[in-house]
Amino acid sequence: MPMDNLMLERLQEPYSLEAEQAVLGCILMDSDCYDRVSGILRGADCFYIPQHREIYSLISERKLLNQKVDALIVAEALKSSGTYDDAGARNYLAQLAAAVPSVANVESYAKIVNDKYYLRTLMAAAGEMLKSAAEEEMPADAIMDAAEQRIYDIRQGTLKSGPVKLADIITNDVYDNLQKLSDPALADEYKGIPTGFSLLDKYMTGLNRSDLILIGARPAMGKTSFALNVARNVAVQAKKKVVFFSLEMGREQLAQRILSTEARVEGRKLRTGELSDDDWQRIAEATVNLSHAELYFDDTANITVPEMKSRIRKMRDVDCVVIDYLQLMTGSKRTESRVQEVSEITRSLKLMAKDLRIPVITCSQLSRSTEGRGKSHKPQLSDLRESGSIEQDADIVLMLYRESYYDSEKDETVVVDNDKAEVIIAKNRHGSTGSVDLHWNGTYTLFSTPELHYDA
């Protein structure tokens, strides 16, 4: 039987007056209870009664400033805000304290409040899904992706129903994050993920959550190799879960490259099978070293951003995504031009990084304008192909440059270092721009910091 579109509107939104009163009453009786429930409740929005939201918000503000909390202080604040008059504030706060069965059970009361909040958000999400499906203003795929995103947000506890007060953001997000970063036992988990290139990390502070990081280079400059090196470092050294989406190379080719780099065995030998006993020994050791790495490859052609996002969600706990490369991707919507399509793709990638709270790294080809640029062929932001939105949406833009790439144009008297590479930080929302010198070993498709490179 078809569901009545007004059914959800007729249903009573779930909440527990007694549990809300008990949580607030416990905090007013013993302010230490706030610390016990703040990790359970996402903020004042968890309370259904508007006055309860106001009381919890006032308490949160005072706790943030390390100020004392008791019934008298909160009553004065409620009177100043106009929520209650003097008598009303005192009477209601006394009623809250009287409603407390036991301070020892405050976590249980908070969990009830939290559960009711999530039930209400599920009802709101279901209503939006019904409305979108009934109006048919978007394609079915887009509606399903939006519905999946909404449910994912609710499950992750990141759903924002509207504007959030600054004090609540500082208390529940910023302050919580600072505490984690300051805790030596938790700092590594919440700091930016190291790329494996120490000099580059000084500029970027690692790979940060919600960042869209773009690696731009001309064809054959080494952008796939650099992206693979970063993916390997994040998976093996930082022990994080990485998904590498390749729209150009097959997963076997990528695995072969990773093995060549790890074993220090020439890639040509892996393709021809001309391996010595020493090569086999190196390969065996590299295989053992890579066996526990949480590095996954997906070589699906013509994959869209919504499809990527869906696969990442299903895998759970993915820490970083790498995409090779942007110009081979297709948009999920019909557009009038390739410029609009690329704009839609880059916006979707940025939203994916933000929604999943993970760094997303994508490679991008640069235009031919670098070829005709006088003596210096160093790339610039204006060289990004097809759309200015690439530069706009990316948080960090890295440009790969190897002078030896242009050897044929050099005078024979000019000595060029074939092993020298440079990463130009052309855009950095988190700090300064600049450049970092790297060592390039084409035999093993390996980038490394100059002080760490060696010949095997």
CSV table of C-alpha atoms in Angstrom, one decimal:
chain,number,residue,atom,x,y,z
A,1,MET,CA,0.0,0.0,0.0
A,2,PRO,CA,1.5,3.4,-1.0
A,3,MET,CA,2.7,5.5,2.0
A,4,ASP,CA,0.7,8.7,2.7
A,5,ASN,CA,3.1,11.6,2.1
A,6,LEU,CA,1.7,13.3,5.2
A,7,MET,CA,2.1,10.3,7.4
A,8,LEU,CA,5.4,11.5,8.8
A,9,GLU,CA,3.9,14.9,9.6
A,10,ARG,CA,1.1,13.2,11.6
A,11,LEU,CA,3.6,11.2,13.7
A,12,GLN,CA,4.7,12.5,17.0
A,13,GLU,CA,8.4,13.2,17.1
A,14,PRO,CA,10.0,10.9,19.7
A,15,TYR,CA,11.6,12.5,22.8
A,16,SER,CA,11.8,11.7,26.5
A,17,LEU,CA,10.9,14.7,28.7
A,18,GLU,CA,12.0,12.7,31.8
A,19,ALA,CA,15.5,11.8,30.4
A,20,GLU,CA,16.1,15.4,29.3
A,21,GLN,CA,15.2,16.7,32.7
A,22,ALA,CA,17.3,14.0,34.4
A,23,VAL,CA,20.5,14.9,32.4
A,24,LEU,CA,20.2,18.6,33.1
A,25,GLY,CA,19.3,17.9,36.8
A,26,CYS,CA,22.4,15.7,37.2
A,27,ILE,CA,24.6,18.4,35.8
A,28,LEU,CA,23.1,21.1,38.1
A,29,MET,CA,23.5,18.8,41.1
A,30,ASP,CA,27.1,17.7,40.2
A,31,SER,CA,28.9,19.8,37.4
A,32,ASP,CA,31.3,16.9,36.8
A,33,CYS,CA,28.4,15.1,35.2
A,34,TYR,CA,28.8,17.4,32.2
A,35,ASP,CA,32.1,15.7,31.3
A,36,ARG,CA,30.4,12.3,31.5
A,37,VAL,CA,27.7,13.2,29.0
A,38,SER,CA,29.5,15.6,26.7
A,39,GLY,CA,31.0,12.6,24.8
A,40,ILE,CA,27.6,11.1,24.3
A,41,LEU,CA,25.6,14.1,23.3
A,42,ARG,CA,26.6,15.9,20.1
A,43,GLY,CA,25.4,19.3,21.5
A,44,ALA,CA,22.4,21.3,22.6
A,45,ASP,CA,20.4,20.1,19.5
A,46,CYS,CA,20.1,16.7,21.0
A,47,PHE,CA,17.4,18.1,23.4
A,48,TYR,CA,13.9,18.4,22.0
A,49,ILE,CA,12.5,21.0,24.4
A,50,PRO,CA,13.7,24.5,23.4
A,51,GLN,CA,14.3,25.6,27.0
A,52,HIS,CA,16.4,22.5,27.6
A,53,ARG,CA,18.5,23.4,24.6
A,54,GLU,CA,19.1,26.8,26.0
A,55,ILE,CA,20.0,25.5,29.4
A,56,TYR,CA,22.5,23.0,28.0
A,57,SER,CA,24.0,25.6,25.8
A,58,LEU,CA,24.6,28.0,28.7
A,59,ILE,CA,26.2,25.2,30.7
A,60,SER,CA,28.5,24.3,27.8
A,61,GLU,CA,29.6,27.9,27.4
A,62,ARG,CA,30.5,28.1,31.1
A,63,LYS,CA,32.3,24.7,31.1
A,64,LEU,CA,34.4,25.8,28.1
A,65,LEU,CA,35.6,28.8,30.1
A,66,ASN,CA,36.3,26.6,33.2
A,67,GLN,CA,33.7,28.5,35.1
A,68,LYS,CA,31.5,27.0,37.8
A,69,VAL,CA,28.0,25.7,37.1
A,70,ASP,CA,25.2,25.5,39.6
A,71,ALA,CA,21.4,26.2,39.7
A,72,LEU,CA,21.8,29.8,40.8
A,73,ILE,CA,24.3,30.8,38.1
A,74,VAL,CA,22.3,29.1,35.4
A,75,ALA,CA,19.1,30.8,36.7
A,76,GLU,CA,20.7,34.2,36.4
A,77,ALA,CA,21.8,33.4,32.8
A,78,LEU,CA,18.3,32.2,31.8
A,79,LYS,CA,16.8,35.4,33.3
A,80,SER,CA,19.3,37.6,31.3
A,81,SER,CA,18.6,35.7,28.1
A,82,GLY,CA,14.8,36.1,28.5
A,83,THR,CA,14.2,32.4,28.5
A,84,TYR,CA,12.5,32.6,32.0
A,85,ASP,CA,11.8,35.3,34.5
A,86,ASP,CA,13.5,35.2,37.8
A,87,ALA,CA,10.8,33.1,39.6
A,88,GLY,CA,10.3,30.8,36.6
A,89,ALA,CA,14.0,30.0,36.2
A,90,ARG,CA,14.5,29.2,39.9
A,91,ASN,CA,11.3,27.0,40.0
A,92,TYR,CA,12.1,25.1,36.9
A,93,LEU,CA,15.7,24.4,37.8
A,94,ALA,CA,14.5,23.2,41.2
A,95,GLN,CA,12.1,20.9,39.4
A,96,LEU,CA,15.0,19.6,37.3
A,97,ALA,CA,17.0,18.7,40.3
A,98,ALA,CA,14.0,17.0,41.9
A,99,ALA,CA,13.5,14.9,38.7
A,100,VAL,CA,16.9,13.1,39.2
A,101,PRO,CA,16.5,9.5,40.3
A,102,SER,CA,20.3,9.0,40.6
A,103,VAL,CA,23.4,11.0,39.5
A,104,ALA,CA,25.2,7.7,39.0
A,105,ASN,CA,23.0,6.9,36.0
A,106,VAL,CA,23.6,10.1,34.1
A,107,GLU,CA,25.3,8.3,31.1
A,108,SER,CA,22.2,6.1,30.7
A,109,TYR,CA,19.9,9.2,30.7
A,110,ALA,CA,22.1,10.9,28.1
A,111,LYS,CA,22.0,7.8,25.9
A,112,ILE,CA,18.2,7.9,25.9
A,113,VAL,CA,18.3,11.6,24.9
A,114,ASN,CA,20.8,10.8,22.2
A,115,ASP,CA,18.7,7.9,20.8
A,116,LYS,CA,15.6,10.0,20.6
A,117,TYR,CA,17.6,12.7,18.8
A,118,TYR,CA,18.7,10.2,16.1
A,119,LEU,CA,15.2,8.9,15.7
A,120,ARG,CA,14.0,12.4,15.0
A,121,THR,CA,16.7,13.0,12.5
A,122,LEU,CA,15.8,9.7,10.8
A,123,MET,CA,12.2,10.8,10.5
A,124,ALA,CA,13.3,14.2,9.0
A,125,ALA,CA,15.5,12.4,6.5
A,126,ALA,CA,12.7,10.0,5.5
A,127,GLY,CA,10.4,12.9,4.9
A,128,GLU,CA,13.0,14.6,2.6
A,129,MET,CA,13.5,11.3,0.7
A,130,LEU,CA,9.7,10.9,0.2
A,131,LYS,CA,9.4,14.5,-0.9
A,132,SER,CA,12.3,14.2,-3.4
A,133,ALA,CA,11.0,10.9,-4.8
A,134,ALA,CA,7.5,12.3,-5.2
A,135,GLU,CA,8.6,15.5,-7.0
A,136,GLU,CA,10.9,13.7,-9.4
A,137,GLU,CA,13.0,16.8,-9.9
A,138,MET,CA,16.3,14.9,-9.9
A,139,PRO,CA,17.4,11.6,-11.5
A,140,ALA,CA,16.9,8.5,-9.4
A,141,ASP,CA,20.6,8.0,-9.0
A,142,ALA,CA,21.0,11.5,-7.5
A,143,ILE,CA,18.1,11.0,-5.1
A,144,MET,CA,19.6,7.7,-3.9
A,145,ASP,CA,23.0,9.2,-3.5
A,146,ALA,CA,21.5,12.1,-1.4
A,147,ALA,CA,19.5,9.6,0.7
A,148,GLU,CA,22.6,7.4,1.3
A,149,GLN,CA,24.6,10.5,2.2
A,150,ARG,CA,22.0,11.6,4.7
A,151,ILE,CA,21.8,8.2,6.4
A,152,TYR,CA,25.6,8.1,6.5
A,153,ASP,CA,25.7,11.5,8.1
A,154,ILE,CA,23.3,10.4,10.8
A,155,ARG,CA,25.2,7.2,11.5
A,156,GLN,CA,28.5,9.1,11.7
A,157,GLY,CA,27.0,11.6,14.0
A,158,THR,CA,27.9,14.5,11.7
A,159,LEU,CA,24.4,15.7,10.7
A,160,LYS,CA,23.9,19.4,11.0
A,161,SER,CA,20.2,20.4,10.9
A,162,GLY,CA,20.9,24.1,10.4
A,163,PRO,CA,23.0,27.0,11.6
A,164,VAL,CA,25.1,26.0,14.7
A,165,LYS,CA,26.1,28.5,17.4
A,166,LEU,CA,29.8,29.4,17.5
A,167,ALA,CA,30.1,28.4,21.1
A,168,ASP,CA,28.6,24.9,20.4
A,169,ILE,CA,31.1,24.4,17.5
A,170,ILE,CA,34.0,25.5,19.7
A,171,THR,CA,32.9,23.3,22.6
A,172,ASN,CA,31.9,20.2,20.6
A,173,ASP,CA,34.3,20.3,17.7
A,174,VAL,CA,37.3,22.6,18.0
A,175,TYR,CA,37.9,22.2,21.7
A,176,ASP,CA,37.5,18.4,21.4
A,177,ASN,CA,39.9,18.3,18.5
A,178,LEU,CA,42.5,20.4,20.4
A,179,GLN,CA,42.3,18.0,23.3
A,180,LYS,CA,42.9,15.0,21.1
A,181,LEU,CA,45.9,16.8,19.4
A,182,SER,CA,47.3,17.7,22.8
A,183,ASP,CA,47.1,14.1,24.0
A,184,PRO,CA,50.3,12.2,23.1
A,185,ALA,CA,48.4,8.9,23.0
A,186,LEU,CA,45.9,10.3,20.4
A,187,ALA,CA,47.9,13.0,18.6
A,188,ASP,CA,49.2,10.7,15.7
A,189,GLU,CA,45.6,9.6,15.0
A,190,TYR,CA,44.2,13.2,14.6
A,191,LYS,CA,47.1,15.0,13.0
A,192,GLY,CA,47.6,15.2,9.3
A,193,ILE,CA,48.7,11.9,7.7
A,194,PRO,CA,52.4,12.1,6.8
A,195,THR,CA,53.1,11.7,3.0
A,196,GLY,CA,56.5,10.1,3.6
A,197,PHE,CA,58.2,13.3,2.3
A,198,SER,CA,59.3,15.2,5.4
A,199,LEU,CA,60.1,18.5,3.6
A,200,LEU,CA,56.7,18.5,1.9
A,201,ASP,CA,54.9,17.8,5.1
A,202,LYS,CA,56.4,20.9,6.7
A,203,TYR,CA,54.4,23.0,4.2
A,204,MET,CA,51.2,20.9,4.2
A,205,THR,CA,51.2,19.7,7.8
A,206,GLY,CA,50.5,16.3,6.2
A,207,LEU,CA,47.3,15.1,4.5
A,208,ASN,CA,44.5,16.7,6.4
A,209,ARG,CA,40.9,15.6,6.8
A,210,SER,CA,38.5,17.1,4.3
A,211,ASP,CA,41.2,18.4,2.0
A,212,LEU,CA,41.2,18.1,-1.8
A,213,ILE,CA,44.8,17.8,-2.9
A,214,LEU,CA,45.7,18.1,-6.6
A,215,ILE,CA,48.9,16.8,-8.2
A,216,GLY,CA,49.4,18.6,-11.5
A,217,ALA,CA,52.0,17.6,-14.2
A,218,ARG,CA,52.6,17.2,-17.9
A,219,PRO,CA,52.3,13.6,-19.3
A,220,ALA,CA,55.3,11.3,-18.4
A,221,MET,CA,56.5,13.8,-15.7
A,222,GLY,CA,55.8,11.2,-13.0
A,223,LYS,CA,52.5,12.1,-11.4
A,224,THR,CA,51.2,8.5,-11.3
A,225,SER,CA,54.5,7.4,-9.7
A,226,PHE,CA,54.4,10.2,-7.2
A,227,ALA,CA,50.8,9.4,-6.3
A,228,LEU,CA,51.7,5.7,-5.9
A,229,ASN,CA,54.7,6.6,-3.7
A,230,VAL,CA,52.4,8.7,-1.5
A,231,ALA,CA,49.7,6.0,-1.3
A,232,ARG,CA,52.4,3.4,-0.4
A,233,ASN,CA,53.9,5.6,2.3
A,234,VAL,CA,50.5,6.3,3.8
A,235,ALA,CA,49.6,2.6,3.8
A,236,VAL,CA,52.9,1.1,4.9
A,237,GLN,CA,54.6,3.8,7.0
A,238,ALA,CA,51.6,5.5,8.5
A,239,LYS,CA,49.6,2.2,8.6
A,240,LYS,CA,46.4,3.9,7.2
A,241,LYS,CA,43.7,2.5,4.9
A,242,VAL,CA,44.1,3.9,1.3
A,243,VAL,CA,42.0,3.4,-1.8
A,244,PHE,CA,43.6,4.1,-5.2
A,245,PHE,CA,41.1,4.7,-8.0
A,246,SER,CA,42.9,4.3,-11.4
A,247,LEU,CA,41.2,5.3,-14.6
A,248,GLU,CA,44.3,4.9,-16.7
A,249,MET,CA,46.2,1.8,-15.6
A,250,GLY,CA,45.0,-1.6,-14.6
A,251,ARG,CA,45.4,-2.8,-11.0
A,252,GLU,CA,48.0,-5.4,-12.0
A,253,GLN,CA,50.2,-2.8,-13.6
A,254,LEU,CA,49.9,-0.6,-10.5
A,255,ALA,CA,50.7,-3.5,-8.2
A,256,GLN,CA,53.7,-4.3,-10.4
A,257,ARG,CA,54.9,-0.7,-10.1
A,258,ILE,CA,54.5,-0.8,-6.3
A,259,LEU,CA,56.5,-4.1,-6.2
A,260,SER,CA,59.2,-2.7,-8.4
A,261,THR,CA,59.6,0.4,-6.1
A,262,GLU,CA,59.5,-1.6,-2.9
A,263,ALA,CA,61.9,-4.4,-4.1
A,264,ARG,CA,64.2,-2.0,-6.0
A,265,VAL,CA,63.9,-4.3,-9.0
A,266,GLU,CA,63.7,-2.7,-12.4
A,267,GLY,CA,60.2,-2.5,-13.8
A,268,ARG,CA,61.3,-3.8,-17.2
A,269,LYS,CA,62.4,-7.1,-15.5
A,270,LEU,CA,59.0,-7.6,-13.9
A,271,ARG,CA,57.4,-7.1,-17.4
A,272,THR,CA,59.8,-9.5,-19.2
A,273,GLY,CA,60.4,-12.1,-16.4
A,274,GLU,CA,64.2,-11.7,-16.7
A,275,LEU,CA,64.8,-12.0,-13.0
A,276,SER,CA,68.0,-13.1,-11.2
A,277,ASP,CA,68.0,-15.0,-7.9
A,278,ASP,CA,68.8,-11.8,-6.1
A,279,ASP,CA,65.8,-10.2,-7.8
A,280,TRP,CA,63.5,-13.0,-6.6
A,281,GLN,CA,64.9,-12.6,-3.1
A,282,ARG,CA,64.1,-8.9,-3.2
A,283,ILE,CA,60.6,-9.5,-4.5
A,284,ALA,CA,59.9,-12.0,-1.8
A,285,GLU,CA,61.0,-9.6,0.9
A,286,ALA,CA,59.0,-6.7,-0.6
A,287,THR,CA,55.9,-8.9,-0.8
A,288,VAL,CA,56.2,-9.7,2.9
A,289,ASN,CA,56.7,-6.0,3.7
A,290,LEU,CA,53.6,-5.1,1.6
A,291,SER,CA,51.4,-8.0,2.8
A,292,HIS,CA,49.9,-6.1,5.7
A,293,ALA,CA,49.4,-2.8,3.9
A,294,GLU,CA,45.8,-1.6,3.7
A,295,LEU,CA,46.2,-0.4,0.1
A,296,TYR,CA,43.4,-1.1,-2.3
A,297,PHE,CA,43.1,-0.6,-6.0
A,298,ASP,CA,40.0,0.0,-8.1
A,299,ASP,CA,40.5,0.2,-11.9
A,300,THR,CA,36.8,0.6,-12.9
A,301,ALA,CA,36.6,2.7,-16.1
A,302,ASN,CA,34.3,5.7,-16.3
A,303,ILE,CA,33.6,5.7,-12.5
A,304,THR,CA,31.7,8.7,-11.2
A,305,VAL,CA,32.2,10.5,-7.9
A,306,PRO,CA,29.0,9.2,-6.4
A,307,GLU,CA,30.0,5.6,-7.2
A,308,MET,CA,33.4,6.2,-5.6
A,309,LYS,CA,31.8,7.6,-2.5
A,310,SER,CA,29.4,4.7,-2.2
A,311,ARG,CA,32.3,2.2,-2.5
A,312,ILE,CA,34.4,4.1,0.1
A,313,ARG,CA,31.5,4.1,2.6
A,314,LYS,CA,30.9,0.4,2.2
A,315,MET,CA,34.6,-0.3,2.8
A,316,ARG,CA,34.4,1.6,6.1
A,317,ASP,CA,37.2,3.4,7.9
A,318,VAL,CA,39.1,4.5,4.8
A,319,ASP,CA,41.7,7.1,5.7
A,320,CYS,CA,42.8,8.4,2.3
A,321,VAL,CA,41.7,8.3,-1.4
A,322,VAL,CA,43.9,8.7,-4.4
A,323,ILE,CA,42.5,9.2,-8.0
A,324,ASP,CA,44.5,8.9,-11.2
A,325,TYR,CA,43.5,11.0,-13.0
A,326,LEU,CA,40.9,13.9,-13.1
A,327,GLN,CA,40.7,14.3,-16.9
A,328,LEU,CA,39.6,10.7,-17.4
A,329,MET,CA,36.6,11.0,-15.0
A,330,THR,CA,33.1,11.5,-16.1
A,331,GLY,CA,30.5,13.6,-14.4
A,332,SER,CA,27.3,12.2,-12.8
A,333,LYS,CA,25.1,15.0,-14.4
A,334,ARG,CA,24.6,16.1,-18.0
A,335,THR,CA,26.4,19.3,-18.8
A,336,GLU,CA,26.7,21.5,-21.9
A,337,SER,CA,30.5,21.5,-22.1
A,338,ARG,CA,33.6,19.7,-20.8
A,339,VAL,CA,34.5,22.8,-18.7
A,340,GLN,CA,31.2,22.5,-16.9
A,341,GLU,CA,31.6,18.8,-16.5
A,342,VAL,CA,35.1,19.2,-14.9
A,343,SER,CA,33.7,21.9,-12.7
A,344,GLU,CA,31.0,19.5,-11.5
A,345,ILE,CA,33.6,16.7,-10.9
A,346,THR,CA,36.0,18.9,-8.8
A,347,ARG,CA,33.1,20.3,-6.7
A,348,SER,CA,31.9,16.7,-6.1
A,349,LEU,CA,35.4,15.6,-5.1
A,350,LYS,CA,35.7,18.5,-2.6
A,351,LEU,CA,32.3,17.6,-1.2
A,352,MET,CA,33.3,13.9,-0.9
A,353,ALA,CA,36.5,14.9,1.0
A,354,LYS,CA,34.4,17.1,3.3
A,355,ASP,CA,31.5,14.6,3.8
A,356,LEU,CA,33.8,11.6,4.5
A,357,ARG,CA,36.3,13.7,6.4
A,358,ILE,CA,39.3,12.2,4.6
A,359,PRO,CA,42.0,13.7,2.3
A,360,VAL,CA,41.3,13.1,-1.4
A,361,ILE,CA,44.3,13.3,-3.7
A,362,THR,CA,43.7,13.5,-7.4
A,363,CYS,CA,46.2,13.8,-10.3
A,364,SER,CA,45.6,16.3,-13.1
A,365,GLN,CA,47.2,16.9,-16.5
A,366,LEU,CA,48.5,20.3,-17.3
A,367,SER,CA,48.0,22.2,-20.5
A,368,ARG,CA,50.7,22.5,-23.2
A,369,SER,CA,51.3,26.2,-22.3
A,370,THR,CA,54.3,25.0,-20.2
A,371,GLU,CA,56.0,23.8,-23.4
A,372,GLY,CA,56.2,27.2,-25.0
A,373,ARG,CA,57.2,29.2,-22.0
A,374,GLY,CA,60.6,30.7,-22.7
A,375,LYS,CA,63.6,29.3,-20.9
A,376,SER,CA,61.7,28.1,-17.8
A,377,HIS,CA,59.0,25.5,-18.2
A,378,LYS,CA,58.0,25.5,-14.6
A,379,PRO,CA,54.2,25.0,-14.3
A,380,GLN,CA,51.8,27.5,-12.9
A,381,LEU,CA,48.3,27.4,-11.6
A,382,SER,CA,47.1,28.8,-14.9
A,383,ASP,CA,48.3,25.6,-16.6
A,384,LEU,CA,45.6,23.5,-15.1
A,385,ARG,CA,43.5,22.1,-17.9
A,386,GLU,CA,39.9,22.7,-18.8
A,387,SER,CA,38.5,24.6,-15.8
A,388,GLY,CA,39.4,27.3,-13.3
A,389,SER,CA,37.2,25.5,-10.8
A,390,ILE,CA,40.1,23.0,-10.3
A,391,GLU,CA,42.2,25.7,-8.8
A,392,GLN,CA,39.2,27.1,-6.9
A,393,ASP,CA,38.0,23.8,-5.3
A,394,ALA,CA,41.4,22.4,-4.4
A,395,ASP,CA,42.8,23.1,-0.9
A,396,ILE,CA,46.4,22.3,-2.0
A,397,VAL,CA,47.8,22.2,-5.5
A,398,LEU,CA,51.2,20.5,-6.1
A,399,MET,CA,53.0,20.8,-9.4
A,400,LEU,CA,55.6,18.2,-10.4
A,401,TYR,CA,58.6,19.4,-12.4
A,402,ARG,CA,61.7,17.7,-13.7
A,403,GLU,CA,64.1,19.8,-15.7
A,404,SER,CA,65.5,16.7,-17.5
A,405,TYR,CA,62.0,16.2,-19.0
A,406,TYR,CA,63.0,19.0,-21.4
A,407,ASP,CA,66.5,17.7,-22.2
A,408,SER,CA,66.0,17.8,-25.9
A,409,GLU,CA,65.6,21.5,-25.8
A,410,LYS,CA,68.8,22.1,-23.8
A,411,ASP,CA,72.1,23.3,-25.2
A,412,GLU,CA,74.6,20.4,-25.1
A,413,THR,CA,76.9,22.5,-22.9
A,414,VAL,CA,74.3,22.7,-20.2
A,415,VAL,CA,74.6,20.0,-17.5
A,416,VAL,CA,71.2,18.7,-16.4
A,417,ASP,CA,70.7,16.6,-13.3
A,418,ASN,CA,68.5,13.7,-14.5
A,419,ASP,CA,67.8,12.6,-10.9
A,420,LYS,CA,66.5,16.0,-9.7
A,421,ALA,CA,62.8,16.6,-9.3
A,422,GLU,CA,60.8,19.5,-7.7
A,423,VAL,CA,57.4,19.7,-6.1
A,424,ILE,CA,56.0,23.2,-6.4
A,425,ILE,CA,53.4,24.0,-3.7
A,426,ALA,CA,51.4,26.4,-5.9
A,427,LYS,CA,48.4,26.7,-3.6
A,428,ASN,CA,48.1,26.0,0.1
A,429,ARG,CA,45.1,27.0,2.2
A,430,HIS,CA,46.8,25.9,5.4
A,431,GLY,CA,50.1,27.8,5.0
A,432,SER,CA,52.7,29.2,2.7
A,433,THR,CA,53.6,28.2,-0.9
A,434,GLY,CA,57.1,27.3,-2.1
A,435,SER,CA,59.0,24.4,-3.6
A,436,VAL,CA,60.6,21.2,-2.3
A,437,ASP,CA,63.5,19.4,-4.0
A,438,LEU,CA,63.1,15.6,-4.4
A,439,HIS,CA,65.3,12.8,-5.8
A,440,TRP,CA,63.9,10.9,-8.8
A,441,ASN,CA,64.9,7.4,-9.6
A,442,GLY,CA,63.3,6.5,-12.9
A,443,THR,CA,64.5,2.9,-12.8
A,444,TYR,CA,62.3,2.1,-9.8
A,445,THR,CA,59.8,5.0,-10.4
A,446,LEU,CA,60.7,6.2,-7.0
A,447,PHE,CA,60.6,9.8,-5.5
A,448,SER,CA,62.5,10.4,-2.2
A,449,THR,CA,63.8,13.3,-0.2
A,450,PRO,CA,67.4,14.0,-1.2
A,451,GLU,CA,68.9,13.0,2.1
A,452,LEU,CA,67.2,9.5,2.0
A,453,HIS,CA,67.8,8.4,-1.6
A,454,TYR,CA,70.2,5.6,-2.4
A,455,ASP,CA,71.0,3.4,-5.3
A,456,ALA,CA,70.3,-0.3,-4.9
